[in-house]
XYZ file of C-alpha atoms in Angstrom:
340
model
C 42.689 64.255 85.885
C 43.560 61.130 87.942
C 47.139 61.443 86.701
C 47.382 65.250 88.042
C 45.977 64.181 91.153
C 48.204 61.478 91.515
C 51.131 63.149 90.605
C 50.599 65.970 93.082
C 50.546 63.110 95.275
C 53.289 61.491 95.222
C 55.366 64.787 94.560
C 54.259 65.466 98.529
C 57.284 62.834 99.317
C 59.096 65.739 98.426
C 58.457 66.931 101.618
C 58.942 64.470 103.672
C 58.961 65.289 107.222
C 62.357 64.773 108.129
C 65.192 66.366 109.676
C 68.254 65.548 107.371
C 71.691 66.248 109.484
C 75.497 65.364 109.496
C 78.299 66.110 111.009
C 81.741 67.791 109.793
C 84.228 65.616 109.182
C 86.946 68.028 108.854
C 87.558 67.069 105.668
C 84.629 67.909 103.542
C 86.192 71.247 101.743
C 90.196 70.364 100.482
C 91.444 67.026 99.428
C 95.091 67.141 98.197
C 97.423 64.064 98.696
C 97.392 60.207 100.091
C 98.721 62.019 103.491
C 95.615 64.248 104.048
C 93.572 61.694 102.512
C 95.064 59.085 105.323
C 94.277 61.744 107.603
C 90.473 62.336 106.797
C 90.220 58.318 106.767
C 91.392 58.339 110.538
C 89.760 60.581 111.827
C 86.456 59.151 109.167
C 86.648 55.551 111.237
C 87.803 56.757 114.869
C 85.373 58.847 115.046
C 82.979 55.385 115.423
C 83.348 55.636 118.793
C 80.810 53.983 120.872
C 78.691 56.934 121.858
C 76.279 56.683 124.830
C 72.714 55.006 123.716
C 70.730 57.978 124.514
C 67.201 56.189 124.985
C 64.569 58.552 122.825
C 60.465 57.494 121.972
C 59.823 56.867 118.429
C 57.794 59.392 116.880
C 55.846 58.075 113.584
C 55.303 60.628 110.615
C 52.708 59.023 109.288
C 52.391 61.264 106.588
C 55.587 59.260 105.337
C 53.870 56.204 106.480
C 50.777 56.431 103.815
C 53.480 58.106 101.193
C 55.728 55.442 100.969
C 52.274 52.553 100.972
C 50.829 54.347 98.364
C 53.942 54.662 96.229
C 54.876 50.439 96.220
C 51.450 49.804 96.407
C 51.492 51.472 92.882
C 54.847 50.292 91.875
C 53.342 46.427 92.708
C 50.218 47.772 90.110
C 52.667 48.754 87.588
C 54.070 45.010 87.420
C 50.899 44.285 85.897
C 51.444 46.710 83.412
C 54.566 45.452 82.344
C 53.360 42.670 79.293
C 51.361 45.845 78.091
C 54.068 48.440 77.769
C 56.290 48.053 74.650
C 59.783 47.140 74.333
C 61.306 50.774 74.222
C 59.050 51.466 77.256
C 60.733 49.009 78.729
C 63.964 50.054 77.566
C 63.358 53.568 78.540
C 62.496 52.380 82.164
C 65.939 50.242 82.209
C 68.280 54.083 80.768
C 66.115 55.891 83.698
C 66.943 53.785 86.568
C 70.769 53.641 85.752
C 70.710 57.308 85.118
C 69.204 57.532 88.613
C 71.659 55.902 90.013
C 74.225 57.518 88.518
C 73.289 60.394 90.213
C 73.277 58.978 93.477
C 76.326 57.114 93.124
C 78.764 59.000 91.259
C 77.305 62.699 92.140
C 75.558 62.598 95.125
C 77.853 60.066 97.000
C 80.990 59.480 95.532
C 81.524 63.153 94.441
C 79.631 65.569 96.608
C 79.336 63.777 99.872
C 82.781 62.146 100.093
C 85.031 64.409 97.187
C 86.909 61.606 95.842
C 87.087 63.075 92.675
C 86.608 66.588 90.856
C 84.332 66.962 88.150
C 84.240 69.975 85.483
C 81.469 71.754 85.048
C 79.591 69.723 82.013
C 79.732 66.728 84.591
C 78.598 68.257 87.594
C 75.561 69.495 85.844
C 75.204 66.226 84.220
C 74.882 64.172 87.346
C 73.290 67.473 89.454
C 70.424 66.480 86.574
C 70.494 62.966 86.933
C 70.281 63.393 90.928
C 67.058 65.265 90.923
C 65.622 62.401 88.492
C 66.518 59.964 91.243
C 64.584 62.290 93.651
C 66.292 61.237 96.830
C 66.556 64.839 98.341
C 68.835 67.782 96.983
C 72.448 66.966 96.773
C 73.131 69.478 99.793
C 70.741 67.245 102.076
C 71.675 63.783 100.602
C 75.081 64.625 101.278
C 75.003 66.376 104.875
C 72.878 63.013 105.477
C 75.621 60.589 104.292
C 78.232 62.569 105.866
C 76.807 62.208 109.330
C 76.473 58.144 108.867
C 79.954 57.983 108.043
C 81.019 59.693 111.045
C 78.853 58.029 113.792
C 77.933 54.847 111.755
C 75.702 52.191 113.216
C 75.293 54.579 116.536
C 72.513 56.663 117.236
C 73.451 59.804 115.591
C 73.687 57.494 112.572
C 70.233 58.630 110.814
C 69.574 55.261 109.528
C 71.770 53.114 112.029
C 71.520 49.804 110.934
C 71.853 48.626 114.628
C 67.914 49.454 115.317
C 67.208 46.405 112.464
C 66.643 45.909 108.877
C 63.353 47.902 108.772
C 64.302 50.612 110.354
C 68.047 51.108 108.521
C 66.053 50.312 104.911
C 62.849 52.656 105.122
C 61.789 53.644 108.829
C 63.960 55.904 109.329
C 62.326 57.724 106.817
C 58.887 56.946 108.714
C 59.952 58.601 112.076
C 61.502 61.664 113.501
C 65.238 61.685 113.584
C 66.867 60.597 116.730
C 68.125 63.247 119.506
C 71.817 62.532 118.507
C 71.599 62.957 115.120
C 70.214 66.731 114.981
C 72.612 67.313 118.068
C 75.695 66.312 115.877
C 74.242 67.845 112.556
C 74.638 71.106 114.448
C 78.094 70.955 114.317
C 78.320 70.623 110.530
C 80.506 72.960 108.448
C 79.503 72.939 104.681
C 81.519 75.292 102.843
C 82.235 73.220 100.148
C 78.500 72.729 99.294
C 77.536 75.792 99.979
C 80.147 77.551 97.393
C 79.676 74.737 94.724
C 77.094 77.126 92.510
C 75.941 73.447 90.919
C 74.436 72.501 93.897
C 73.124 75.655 95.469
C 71.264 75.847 91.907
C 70.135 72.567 92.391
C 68.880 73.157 95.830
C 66.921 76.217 94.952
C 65.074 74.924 92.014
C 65.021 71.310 93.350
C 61.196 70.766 93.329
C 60.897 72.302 89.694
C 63.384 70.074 88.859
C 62.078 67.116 90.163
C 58.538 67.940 88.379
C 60.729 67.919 85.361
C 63.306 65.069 85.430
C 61.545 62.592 87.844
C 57.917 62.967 86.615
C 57.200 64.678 83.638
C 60.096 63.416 81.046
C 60.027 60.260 81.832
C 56.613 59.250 81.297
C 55.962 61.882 78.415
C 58.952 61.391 76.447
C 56.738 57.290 75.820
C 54.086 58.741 74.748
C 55.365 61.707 72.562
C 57.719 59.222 70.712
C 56.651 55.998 70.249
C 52.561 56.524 71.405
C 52.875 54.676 74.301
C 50.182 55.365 76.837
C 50.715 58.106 79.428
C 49.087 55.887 81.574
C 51.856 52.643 81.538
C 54.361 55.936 81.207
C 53.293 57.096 84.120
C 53.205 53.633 86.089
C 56.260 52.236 84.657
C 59.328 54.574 83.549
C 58.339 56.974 86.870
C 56.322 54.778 89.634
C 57.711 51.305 88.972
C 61.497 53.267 88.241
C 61.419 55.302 91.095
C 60.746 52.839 93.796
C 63.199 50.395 92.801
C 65.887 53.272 92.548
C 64.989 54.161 96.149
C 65.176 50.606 97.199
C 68.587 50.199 95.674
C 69.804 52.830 97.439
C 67.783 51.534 100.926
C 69.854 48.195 100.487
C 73.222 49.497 100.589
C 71.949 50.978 104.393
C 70.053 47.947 105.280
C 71.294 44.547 103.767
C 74.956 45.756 103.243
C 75.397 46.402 106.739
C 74.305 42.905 107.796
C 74.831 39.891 105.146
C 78.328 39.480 103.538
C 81.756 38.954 103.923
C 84.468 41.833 105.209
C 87.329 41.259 103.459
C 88.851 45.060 103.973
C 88.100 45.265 108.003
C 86.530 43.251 110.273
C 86.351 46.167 113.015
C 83.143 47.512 111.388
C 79.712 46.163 110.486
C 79.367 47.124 106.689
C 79.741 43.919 104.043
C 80.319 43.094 100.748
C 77.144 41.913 99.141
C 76.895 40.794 95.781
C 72.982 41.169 95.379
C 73.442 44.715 96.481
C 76.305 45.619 94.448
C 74.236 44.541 91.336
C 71.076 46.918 92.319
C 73.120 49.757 93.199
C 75.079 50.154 90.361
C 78.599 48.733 92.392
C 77.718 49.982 95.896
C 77.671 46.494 97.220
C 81.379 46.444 98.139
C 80.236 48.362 101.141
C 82.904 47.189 103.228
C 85.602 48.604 101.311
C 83.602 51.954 100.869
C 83.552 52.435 104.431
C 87.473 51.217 104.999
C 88.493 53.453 102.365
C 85.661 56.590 102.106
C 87.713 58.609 99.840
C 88.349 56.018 97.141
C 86.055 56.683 94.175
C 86.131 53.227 92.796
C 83.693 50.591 94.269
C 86.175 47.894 94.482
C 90.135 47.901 94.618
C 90.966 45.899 91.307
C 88.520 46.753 88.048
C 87.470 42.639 87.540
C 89.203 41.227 90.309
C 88.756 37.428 90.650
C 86.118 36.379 93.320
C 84.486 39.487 93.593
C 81.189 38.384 91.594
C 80.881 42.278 89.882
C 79.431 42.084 86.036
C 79.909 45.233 83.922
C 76.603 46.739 85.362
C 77.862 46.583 88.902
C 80.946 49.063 88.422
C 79.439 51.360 86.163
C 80.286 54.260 88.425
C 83.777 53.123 88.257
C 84.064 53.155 84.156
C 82.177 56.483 84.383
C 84.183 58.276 86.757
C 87.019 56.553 85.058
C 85.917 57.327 81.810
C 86.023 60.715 82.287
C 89.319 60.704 84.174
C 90.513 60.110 80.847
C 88.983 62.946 78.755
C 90.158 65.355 81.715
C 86.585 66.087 82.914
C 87.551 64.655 86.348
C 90.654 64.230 88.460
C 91.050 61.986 90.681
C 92.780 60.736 93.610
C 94.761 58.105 93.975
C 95.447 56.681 96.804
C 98.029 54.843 98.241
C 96.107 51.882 99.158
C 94.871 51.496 95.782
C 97.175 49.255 93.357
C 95.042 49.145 90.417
């Protein structure tokens, strides 16, 4: 009984009370050649431009606010269940968390929000599947979302502008309303190509089953039904535990990769390379290059370049996407700023 109530609770963050927007970038729906990709990155970074600070009160969903407490507050109680949970709990909890982030990084992001590669149908539904494990909202929202902070990054119709502080580009902007600027600009979003993928309109309309399913129930029963773990450390530990540190992983890459690192690609902009980030987020630590180079699907210009401090783990969106290059399930784009 505790565990249905529980879970009914958290599942609430599925609602969370805010507006996701973005903007059209003009280049959301074709991707061809380097020239139209040069193009879209152009008109990607000038669009930066230093838009009027448009003073607005901050308004505190505290529905969020108690949420996101309760959730680390059991995430911190499921590090206690950690010496009691066996080794292919453990395991299991490890093959969640990268699927997770698989499906934030490589379908979410890298394929949905920015198109820098296409992926056949067996993939799409693959990481459309991993995406609703990570529970971050639908692909159609995540992306709109990232779309926007692309175009007016670190400004306030960035919805988590790192500008306003750590906190606030990490978590709080998940514990307030959305600024003015950023449902202004959202309302000039075209999203044809979202709208007519059929993988992520299905996604979209059974996203809350599918989170039940994927971020909830499999996880935690799949312990128990095969090696008679307890449902409640497979609760606590492959979901709870799992989950937050999947949502803080992809928090970081907002927050600490937009302050602390180097900028090796451009110095014009505020996004960094950080090693501790590109190890939590699956490769999406070499932030600066991501936002130099949008369109690139790879999370760094050379596979194991020298001085870059990536282990295997870090570019594992890179040998997946590449991966599949290979058996034809993807295409991609290469562009020509990448010499790999």
């Amino acid at each position: 009984m505790i565990f249905t109530y529980f879970l009914l609770f958290i599942y609430r963050l599925g609602s969370l009370d805010v507006e996701m927007t973005a903007v059209d970038d003009g280049c959301a729906g074709t991707l061809g050649g380097s020239a139209l990709l040069d193009e879209c990155h152009l008109k990607h970074t000038h669009t930066h431009s230093h838009t009027p600070r448009r003073e607005a009160p901050m308004v505190v969903v505290w529905r969020n606010v108690v949420l996101m407490s309760v959730l680390h507050t059991a995430a911190v109680y499921a590090l206690v269940l950690i010496p009691s949970a066996s080794t292919y709990t453990l395991l299991w909890t490890v093959v969640c968390f990268v699927f997770s982030a698989l499906g934030i990084t490589a379908g979410a992001h890298r394929l949905w929000s920015h198109r820098s590669y296409k992926a056949s149908l067996p993939l799409r539904i693959f990481l459309a599947v991993a995406n609703s494990m990570a529970f971050q909202n639908d692909i159609y929202e995540w992306s709109r979302d990232h779309r926007v902070h692309h175009k007016y990054s670190e400004t306030d119709a960035d919805p988590h502008n790192a500008s306003r502080g750590f906190f606030f580009a990490h978590i709080g902007w998940l514990l307030v309303r959305k600024h003015p600027d950023v449902i202004e600009n959202g309302q000039k979003l075209e999203l044809s190509d979202l709208k007519n993928d059929r993988v992520v309109m299905f996604q979209r309309r059974f996203y809350k089953t599918s989170v039940v399913v994927m971020c909830f129930l499999i996880p935690a029963m799949l312990p128990w039904f095969l090696w008679a773990e307890s449902l409640w450390v497979g609760f606590f530990v492959p979901v709870l535990l799992r989950y937050t540190l999947v949502l803080n992983a992809t928090w970081l890459v907002n927050s600490a990769a937009h302050m602390w690192g180097n900028r090796p690609y451009n110095m014009n902009i505020n996004p960094r390379e950080n090693r501790f980030v590109t190890f939590s987020a699956i490769g999406e630590g070499f932030h600066n290059y991501h936002h130099t180079f949008p369109y690139d699907y790879a999370t760094r210009l050379v596979p194991n370049a020298p001085g870059t401090g990536a282990t295997g783990l870090d570019n594992a969106l890179q040998c997946c996407v590449s991966d599949h290059g290979r058996m034809g399930v993807v295409t991609l784009y290469m562009h020509k700023w990448r010499r790999v």
